[in-house]
PDB file of C-alpha atoms (C1' of nucleotides) in Angstrom:
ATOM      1  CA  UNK A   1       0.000   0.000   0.000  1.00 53.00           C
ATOM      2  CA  UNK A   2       1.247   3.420  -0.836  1.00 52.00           C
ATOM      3  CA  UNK A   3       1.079   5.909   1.776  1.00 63.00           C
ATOM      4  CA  UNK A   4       1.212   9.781   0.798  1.00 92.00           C
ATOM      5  CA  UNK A   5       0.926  11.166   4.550  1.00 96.00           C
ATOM      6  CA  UNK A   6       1.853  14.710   5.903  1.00 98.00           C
ATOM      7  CA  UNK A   7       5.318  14.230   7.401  1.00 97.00           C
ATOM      8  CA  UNK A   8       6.173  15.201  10.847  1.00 98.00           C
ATOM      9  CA  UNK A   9       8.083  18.362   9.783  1.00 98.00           C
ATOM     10  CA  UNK A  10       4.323  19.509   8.314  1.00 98.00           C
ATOM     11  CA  UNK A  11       3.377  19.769  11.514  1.00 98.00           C
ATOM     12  CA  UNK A  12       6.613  21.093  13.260  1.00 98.00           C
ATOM     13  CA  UNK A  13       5.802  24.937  12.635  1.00 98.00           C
ATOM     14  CA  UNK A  14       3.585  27.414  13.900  1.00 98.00           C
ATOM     15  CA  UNK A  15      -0.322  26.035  14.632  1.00 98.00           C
ATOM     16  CA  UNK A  16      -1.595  28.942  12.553  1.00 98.00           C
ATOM     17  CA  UNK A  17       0.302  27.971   9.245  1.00 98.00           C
ATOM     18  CA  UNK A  18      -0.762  24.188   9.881  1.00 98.00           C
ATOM     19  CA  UNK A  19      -4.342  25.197  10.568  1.00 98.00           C
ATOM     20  CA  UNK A  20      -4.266  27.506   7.373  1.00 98.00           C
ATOM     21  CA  UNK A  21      -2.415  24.892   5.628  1.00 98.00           C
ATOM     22  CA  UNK A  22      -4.531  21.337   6.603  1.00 98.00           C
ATOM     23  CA  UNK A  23      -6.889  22.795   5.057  1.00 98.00           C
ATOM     24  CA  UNK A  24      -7.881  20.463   1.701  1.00 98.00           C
ATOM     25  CA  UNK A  25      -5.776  17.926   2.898  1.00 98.00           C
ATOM     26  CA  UNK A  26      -7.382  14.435   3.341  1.00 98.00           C
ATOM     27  CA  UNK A  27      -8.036  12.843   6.714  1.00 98.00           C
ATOM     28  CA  UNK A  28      -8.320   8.919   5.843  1.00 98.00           C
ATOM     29  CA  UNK A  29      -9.038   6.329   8.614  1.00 98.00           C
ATOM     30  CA  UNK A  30      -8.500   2.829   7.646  1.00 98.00           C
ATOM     31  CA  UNK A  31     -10.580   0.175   9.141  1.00 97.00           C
ATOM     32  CA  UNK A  32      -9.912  -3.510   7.633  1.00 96.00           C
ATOM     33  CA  UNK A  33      -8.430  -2.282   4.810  1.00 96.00           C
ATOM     34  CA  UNK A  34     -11.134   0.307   3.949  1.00 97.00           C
ATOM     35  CA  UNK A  35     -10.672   3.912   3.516  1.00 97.00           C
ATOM     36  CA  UNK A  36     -12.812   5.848   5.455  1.00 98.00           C
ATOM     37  CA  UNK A  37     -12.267  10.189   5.195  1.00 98.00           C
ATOM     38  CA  UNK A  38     -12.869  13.318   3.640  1.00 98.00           C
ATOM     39  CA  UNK A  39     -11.315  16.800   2.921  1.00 98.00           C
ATOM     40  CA  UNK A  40     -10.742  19.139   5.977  1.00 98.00           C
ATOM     41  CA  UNK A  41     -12.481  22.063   5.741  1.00 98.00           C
ATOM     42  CA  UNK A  42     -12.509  23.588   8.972  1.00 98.00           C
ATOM     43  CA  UNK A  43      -9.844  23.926  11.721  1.00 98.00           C
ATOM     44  CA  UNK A  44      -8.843  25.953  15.014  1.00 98.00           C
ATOM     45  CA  UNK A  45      -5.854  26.488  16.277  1.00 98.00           C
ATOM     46  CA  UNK A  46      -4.272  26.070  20.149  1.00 98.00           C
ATOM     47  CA  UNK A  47      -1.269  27.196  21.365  1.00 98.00           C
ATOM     48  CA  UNK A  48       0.456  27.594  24.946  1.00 98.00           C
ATOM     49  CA  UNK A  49      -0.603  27.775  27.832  1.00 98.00           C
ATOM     50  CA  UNK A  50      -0.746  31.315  27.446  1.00 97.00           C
ATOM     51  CA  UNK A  51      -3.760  30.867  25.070  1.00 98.00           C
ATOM     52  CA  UNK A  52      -6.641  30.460  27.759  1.00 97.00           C
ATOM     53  CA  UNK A  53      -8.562  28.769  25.060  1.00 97.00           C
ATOM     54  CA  UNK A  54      -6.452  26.133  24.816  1.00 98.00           C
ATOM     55  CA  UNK A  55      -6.692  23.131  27.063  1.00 98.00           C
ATOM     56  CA  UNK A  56      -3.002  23.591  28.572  1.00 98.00           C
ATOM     57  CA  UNK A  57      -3.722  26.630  30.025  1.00 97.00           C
ATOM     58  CA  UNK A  58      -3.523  24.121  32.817  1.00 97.00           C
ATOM     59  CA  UNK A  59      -0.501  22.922  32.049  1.00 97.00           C
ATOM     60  CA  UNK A  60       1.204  19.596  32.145  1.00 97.00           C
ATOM     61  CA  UNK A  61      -1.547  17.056  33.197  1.00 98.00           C
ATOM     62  CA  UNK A  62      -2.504  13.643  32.292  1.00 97.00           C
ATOM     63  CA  UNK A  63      -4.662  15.027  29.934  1.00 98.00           C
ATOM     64  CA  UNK A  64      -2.561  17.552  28.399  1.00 98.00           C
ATOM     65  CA  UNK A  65       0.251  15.626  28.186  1.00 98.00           C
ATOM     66  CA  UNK A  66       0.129  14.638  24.260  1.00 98.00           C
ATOM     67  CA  UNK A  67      -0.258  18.123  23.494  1.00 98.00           C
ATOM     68  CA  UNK A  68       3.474  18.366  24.808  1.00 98.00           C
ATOM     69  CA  UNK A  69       4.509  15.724  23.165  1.00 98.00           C
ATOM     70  CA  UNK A  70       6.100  15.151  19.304  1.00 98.00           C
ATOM     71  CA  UNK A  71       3.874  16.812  16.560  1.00 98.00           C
ATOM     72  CA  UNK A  72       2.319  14.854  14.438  1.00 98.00           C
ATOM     73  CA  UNK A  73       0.597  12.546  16.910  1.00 98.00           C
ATOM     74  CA  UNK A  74      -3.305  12.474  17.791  1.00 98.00           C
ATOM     75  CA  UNK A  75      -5.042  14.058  20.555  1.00 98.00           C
ATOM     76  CA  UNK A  76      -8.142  12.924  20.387  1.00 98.00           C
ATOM     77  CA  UNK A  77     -10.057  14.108  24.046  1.00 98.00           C
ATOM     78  CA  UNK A  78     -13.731  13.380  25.671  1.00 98.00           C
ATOM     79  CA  UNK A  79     -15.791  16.296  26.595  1.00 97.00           C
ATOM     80  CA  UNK A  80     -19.368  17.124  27.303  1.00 97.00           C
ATOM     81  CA  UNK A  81     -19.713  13.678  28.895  1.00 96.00           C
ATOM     82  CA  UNK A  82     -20.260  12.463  25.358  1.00 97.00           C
ATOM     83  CA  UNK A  83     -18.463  13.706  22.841  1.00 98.00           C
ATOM     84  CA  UNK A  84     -14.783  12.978  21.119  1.00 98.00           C
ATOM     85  CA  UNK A  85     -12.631  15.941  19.324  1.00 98.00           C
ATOM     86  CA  UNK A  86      -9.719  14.927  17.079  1.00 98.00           C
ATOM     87  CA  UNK A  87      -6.692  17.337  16.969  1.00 98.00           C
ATOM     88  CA  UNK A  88      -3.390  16.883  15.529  1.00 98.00           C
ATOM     89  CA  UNK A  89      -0.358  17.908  18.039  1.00 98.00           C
ATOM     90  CA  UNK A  90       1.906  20.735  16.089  1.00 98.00           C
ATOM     91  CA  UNK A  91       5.168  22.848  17.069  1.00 98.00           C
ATOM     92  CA  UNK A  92       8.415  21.434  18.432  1.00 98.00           C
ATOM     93  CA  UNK A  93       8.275  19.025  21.246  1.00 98.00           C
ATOM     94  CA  UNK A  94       8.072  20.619  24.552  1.00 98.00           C
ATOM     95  CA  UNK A  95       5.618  22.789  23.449  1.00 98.00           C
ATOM     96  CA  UNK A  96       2.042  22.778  23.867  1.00 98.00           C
ATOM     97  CA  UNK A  97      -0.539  23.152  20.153  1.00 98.00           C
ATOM     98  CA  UNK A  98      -2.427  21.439  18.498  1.00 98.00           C
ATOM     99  CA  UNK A  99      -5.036  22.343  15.811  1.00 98.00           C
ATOM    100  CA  UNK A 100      -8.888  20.869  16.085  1.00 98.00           C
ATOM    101  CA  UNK A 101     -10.288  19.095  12.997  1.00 98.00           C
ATOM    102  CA  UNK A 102     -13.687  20.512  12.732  1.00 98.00           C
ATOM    103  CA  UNK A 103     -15.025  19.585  10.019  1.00 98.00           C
ATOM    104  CA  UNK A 104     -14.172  17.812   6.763  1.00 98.00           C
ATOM    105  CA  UNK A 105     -15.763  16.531   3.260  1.00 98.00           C
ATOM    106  CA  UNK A 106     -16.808  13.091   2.852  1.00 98.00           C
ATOM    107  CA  UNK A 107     -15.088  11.687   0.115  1.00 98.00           C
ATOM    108  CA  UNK A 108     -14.124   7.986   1.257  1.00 98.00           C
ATOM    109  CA  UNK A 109     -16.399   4.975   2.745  1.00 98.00           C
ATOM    110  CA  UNK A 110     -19.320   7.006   2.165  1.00 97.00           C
ATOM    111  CA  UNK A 111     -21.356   4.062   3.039  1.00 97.00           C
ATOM    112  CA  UNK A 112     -19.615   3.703   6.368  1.00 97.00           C
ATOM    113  CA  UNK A 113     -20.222   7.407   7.161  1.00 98.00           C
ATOM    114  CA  UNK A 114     -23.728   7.163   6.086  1.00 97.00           C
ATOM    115  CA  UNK A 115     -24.589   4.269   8.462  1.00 97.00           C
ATOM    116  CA  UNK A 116     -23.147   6.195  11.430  1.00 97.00           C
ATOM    117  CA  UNK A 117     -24.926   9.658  11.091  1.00 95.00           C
ATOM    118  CA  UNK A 118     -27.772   7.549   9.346  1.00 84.00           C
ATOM    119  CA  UNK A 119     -30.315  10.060  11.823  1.00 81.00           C
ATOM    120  CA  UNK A 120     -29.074  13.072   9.608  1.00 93.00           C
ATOM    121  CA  UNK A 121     -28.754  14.158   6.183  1.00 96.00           C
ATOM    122  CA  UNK A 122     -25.888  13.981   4.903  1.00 96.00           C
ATOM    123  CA  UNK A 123     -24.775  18.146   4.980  1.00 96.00           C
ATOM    124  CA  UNK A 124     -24.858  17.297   8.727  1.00 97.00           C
ATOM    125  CA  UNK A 125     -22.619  14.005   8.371  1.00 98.00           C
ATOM    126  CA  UNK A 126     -19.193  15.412   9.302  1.00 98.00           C
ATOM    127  CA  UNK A 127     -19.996  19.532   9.880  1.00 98.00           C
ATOM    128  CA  UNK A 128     -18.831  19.486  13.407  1.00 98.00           C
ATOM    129  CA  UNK A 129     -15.924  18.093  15.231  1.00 98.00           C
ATOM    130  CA  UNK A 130     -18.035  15.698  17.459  1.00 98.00           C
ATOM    131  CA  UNK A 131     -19.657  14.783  14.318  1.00 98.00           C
ATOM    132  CA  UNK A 132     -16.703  13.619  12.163  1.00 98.00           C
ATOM    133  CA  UNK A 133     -15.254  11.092  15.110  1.00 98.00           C
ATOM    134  CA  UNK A 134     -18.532   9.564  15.190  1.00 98.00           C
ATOM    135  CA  UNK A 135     -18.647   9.441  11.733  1.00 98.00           C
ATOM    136  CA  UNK A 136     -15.244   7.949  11.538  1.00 98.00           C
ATOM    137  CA  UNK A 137     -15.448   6.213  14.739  1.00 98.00           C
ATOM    138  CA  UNK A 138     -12.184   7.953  16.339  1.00 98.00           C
ATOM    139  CA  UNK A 139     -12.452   7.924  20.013  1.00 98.00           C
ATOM    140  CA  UNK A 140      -9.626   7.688  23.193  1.00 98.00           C
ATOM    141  CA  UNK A 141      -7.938   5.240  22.178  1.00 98.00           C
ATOM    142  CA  UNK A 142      -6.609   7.087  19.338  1.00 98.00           C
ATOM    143  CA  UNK A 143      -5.465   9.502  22.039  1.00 98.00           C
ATOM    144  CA  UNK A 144      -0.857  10.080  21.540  1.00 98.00           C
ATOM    145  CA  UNK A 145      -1.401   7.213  18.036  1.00 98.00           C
ATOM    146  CA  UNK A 146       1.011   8.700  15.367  1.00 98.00           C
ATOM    147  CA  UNK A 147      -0.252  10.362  12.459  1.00 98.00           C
ATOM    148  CA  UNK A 148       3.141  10.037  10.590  1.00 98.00           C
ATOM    149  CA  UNK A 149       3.905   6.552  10.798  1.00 97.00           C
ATOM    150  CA  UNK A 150       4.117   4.280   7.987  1.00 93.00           C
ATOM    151  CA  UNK A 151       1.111   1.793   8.261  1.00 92.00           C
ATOM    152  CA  UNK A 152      -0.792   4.253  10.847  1.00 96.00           C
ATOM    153  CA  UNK A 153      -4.522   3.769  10.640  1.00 97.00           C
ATOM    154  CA  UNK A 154      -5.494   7.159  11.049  1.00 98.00           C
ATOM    155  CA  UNK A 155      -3.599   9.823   9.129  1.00 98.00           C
ATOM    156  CA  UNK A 156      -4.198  12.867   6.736  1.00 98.00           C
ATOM    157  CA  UNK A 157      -2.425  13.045   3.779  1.00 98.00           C
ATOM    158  CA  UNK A 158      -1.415  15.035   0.757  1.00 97.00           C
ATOM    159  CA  UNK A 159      -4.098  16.847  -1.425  1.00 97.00           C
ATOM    160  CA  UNK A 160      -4.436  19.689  -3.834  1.00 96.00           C
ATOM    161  CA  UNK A 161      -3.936  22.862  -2.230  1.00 97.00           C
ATOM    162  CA  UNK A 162      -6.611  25.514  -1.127  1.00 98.00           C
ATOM    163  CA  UNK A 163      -5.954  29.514  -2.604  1.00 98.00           C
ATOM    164  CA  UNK A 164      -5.944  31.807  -0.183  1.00 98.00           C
ATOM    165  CA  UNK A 165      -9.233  33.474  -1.897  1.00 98.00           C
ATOM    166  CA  UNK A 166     -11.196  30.729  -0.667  1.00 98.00           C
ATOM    167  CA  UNK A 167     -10.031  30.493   3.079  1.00 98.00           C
ATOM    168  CA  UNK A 168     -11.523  32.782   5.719  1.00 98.00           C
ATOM    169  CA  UNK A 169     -10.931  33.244   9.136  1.00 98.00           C
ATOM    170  CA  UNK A 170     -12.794  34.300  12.810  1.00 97.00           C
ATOM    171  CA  UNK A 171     -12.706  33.945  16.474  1.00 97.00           C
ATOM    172  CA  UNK A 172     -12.823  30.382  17.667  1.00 97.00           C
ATOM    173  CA  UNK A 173     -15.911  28.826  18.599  1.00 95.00           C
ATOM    174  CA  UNK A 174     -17.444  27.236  21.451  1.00 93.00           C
ATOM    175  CA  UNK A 175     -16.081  28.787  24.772  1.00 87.00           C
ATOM    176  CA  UNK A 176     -18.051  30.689  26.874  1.00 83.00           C
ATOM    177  CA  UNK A 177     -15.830  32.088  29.845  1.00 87.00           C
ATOM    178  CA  UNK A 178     -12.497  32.425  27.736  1.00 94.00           C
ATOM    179  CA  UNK A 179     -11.076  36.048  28.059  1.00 94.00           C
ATOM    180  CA  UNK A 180      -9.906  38.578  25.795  1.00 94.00           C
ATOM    181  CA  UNK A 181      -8.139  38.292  23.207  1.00 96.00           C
ATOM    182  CA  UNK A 182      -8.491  34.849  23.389  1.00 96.00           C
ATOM    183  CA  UNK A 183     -11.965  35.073  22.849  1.00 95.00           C
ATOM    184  CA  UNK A 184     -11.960  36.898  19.486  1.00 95.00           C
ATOM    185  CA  UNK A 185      -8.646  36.135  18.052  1.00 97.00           C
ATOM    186  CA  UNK A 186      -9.081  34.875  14.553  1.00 98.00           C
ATOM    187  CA  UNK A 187      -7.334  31.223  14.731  1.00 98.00           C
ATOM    188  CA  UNK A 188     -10.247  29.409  13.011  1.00 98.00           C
ATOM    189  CA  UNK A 189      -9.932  28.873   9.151  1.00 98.00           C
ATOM    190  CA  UNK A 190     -12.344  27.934   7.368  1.00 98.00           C
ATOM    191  CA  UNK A 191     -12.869  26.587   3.264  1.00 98.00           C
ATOM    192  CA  UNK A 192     -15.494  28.729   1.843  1.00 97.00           C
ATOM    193  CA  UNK A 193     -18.306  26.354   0.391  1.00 94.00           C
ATOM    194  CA  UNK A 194     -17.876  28.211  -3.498  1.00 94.00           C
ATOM    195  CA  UNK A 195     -15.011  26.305  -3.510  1.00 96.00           C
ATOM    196  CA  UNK A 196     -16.343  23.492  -2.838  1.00 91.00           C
ATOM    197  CA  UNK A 197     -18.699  23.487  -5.664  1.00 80.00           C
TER     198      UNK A 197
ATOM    199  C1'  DA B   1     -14.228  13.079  48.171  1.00 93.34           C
ATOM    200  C1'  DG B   2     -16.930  16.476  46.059  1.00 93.34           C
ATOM    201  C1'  DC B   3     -17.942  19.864  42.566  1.00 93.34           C
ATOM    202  C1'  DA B   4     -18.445  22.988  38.526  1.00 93.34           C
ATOM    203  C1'  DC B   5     -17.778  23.016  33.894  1.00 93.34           C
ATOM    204  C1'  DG B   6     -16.788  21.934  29.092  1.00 93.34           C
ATOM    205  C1'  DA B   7     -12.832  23.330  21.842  1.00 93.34           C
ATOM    206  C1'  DT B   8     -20.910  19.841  21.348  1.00 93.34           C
ATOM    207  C1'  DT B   9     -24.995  17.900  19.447  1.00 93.34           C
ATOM    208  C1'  DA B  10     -29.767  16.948  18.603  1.00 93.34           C
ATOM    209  C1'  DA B  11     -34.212  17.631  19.791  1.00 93.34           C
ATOM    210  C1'  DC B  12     -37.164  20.623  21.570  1.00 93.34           C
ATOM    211  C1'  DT B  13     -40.510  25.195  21.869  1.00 93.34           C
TER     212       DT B  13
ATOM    213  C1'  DG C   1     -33.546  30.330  20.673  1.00 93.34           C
ATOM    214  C1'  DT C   2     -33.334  27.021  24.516  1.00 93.34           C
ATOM    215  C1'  DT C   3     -32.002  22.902  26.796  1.00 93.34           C
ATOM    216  C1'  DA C   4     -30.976  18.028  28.203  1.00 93.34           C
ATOM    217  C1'  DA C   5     -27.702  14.482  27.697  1.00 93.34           C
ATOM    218  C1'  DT C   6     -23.659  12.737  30.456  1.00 93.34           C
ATOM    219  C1'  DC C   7     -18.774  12.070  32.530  1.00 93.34           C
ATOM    220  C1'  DG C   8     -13.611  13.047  32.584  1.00 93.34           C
ATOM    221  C1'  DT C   9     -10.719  16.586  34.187  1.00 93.34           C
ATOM    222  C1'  DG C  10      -8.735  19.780  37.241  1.00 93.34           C
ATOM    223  C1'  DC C  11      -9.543  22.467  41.253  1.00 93.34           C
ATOM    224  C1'  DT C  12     -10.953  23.098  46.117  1.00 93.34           C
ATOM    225  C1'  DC C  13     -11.967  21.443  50.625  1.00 93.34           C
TER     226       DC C  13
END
DNA sequence: AGCACGATTAACT
DNA sequence: GTTAATCGTGCTC
């Protein structure tokens, strides 16, 4: 099998050029053999423990740990009592990012994806980041698993670039009690859907 | 040991 | 627009 994956150094740079630049890449799970993904289209950013968005604002804990850890591994966490979020660990190790797959395109094991948001159409298979680990059936235990290695069964990998025309950016979404600038600081990228025509 | 809250979602009114 | 579902994590006592 021929692998074309993101390699480590991809994700050994600044979180805001590897959230800008995952965009239009292809997250692929494989599961017996099948491929099971779609094009990222959506992505946040989360760095230091400065940024009091980001989960290691707490700093080194059990939880946090990955995010300290080599880039280019998962770190897939539970929240909400419910749901799983998928992020990919970025920046030199020792220091804590990661960027937050929020949504992506199906365009492998449709199928698959169809029988696990079967309750929804399918605009609302893989729109949110809760949404696409159910869809692909990513949960904890692909919490630290490497995203670079050959023969990994979870990975993103190479796919045709997005222009900067069709990427936009905002604040981040989903915290409540985050202060400024955290709050509004534009680290979420976004594909526009023209381009996706 | 107990508690408040969360990088959300789906099903309500 | 509002809200229940549901539990790991990190903080306080």
């Amino acid at each position: 099998m021929k692998y074309n994956l993101l390699t480590r150094e991809f994700y050994n740079r600044n979180t805001l050029q590897v959230a800008r630049n995952i965009l239009g890449k292809r997250l692929v799970k494989i599961e017996n053999g099948v491929r099971i993904g779609g094009l990222i289209v959506e992505a946040e950013a989360y760095r230091g423990e400065e940024d009091l968005g980001c989960h290691a604002k707490a700093g080194r804990t059990p939880r946090t740990e990955v995010m300290y850890g080599e880039p280019g591994h998962a770190y897939v966490y539970f929240t909400y009592g419910m749901h799983w979020m998928l992020n990919a660990v970025c920046e030199q190790k020792g220091y804590p990012a990661a960027v937050l797959i929020r949504a992506i395109l199906p365009t492998d094991g449709i199928p698959v994806i169809a029988s696990r948001r079967n309750s929804q159409p399918r605009k609302f298979w893989t729109d949110g980041p809760a949404k696409l680990c159910k869809a692909l059936a990513i949960d904890g235990n692909f919490n630290a698993a490497d995203l670079c290695a050959p023969g990994a069964n979870l990975y993103i990998e190479q796919a045709d670039p997005v222009p900067d025309w069709a990427v936009t950016t905002g604040p981040r979404v989903g915290f409540n009690n985050v202060p400024e600038p955290w709050l509004s600081i534009p680290w979420r990228f976004r594909v526009v859907p023209e381009f996706l025509d």
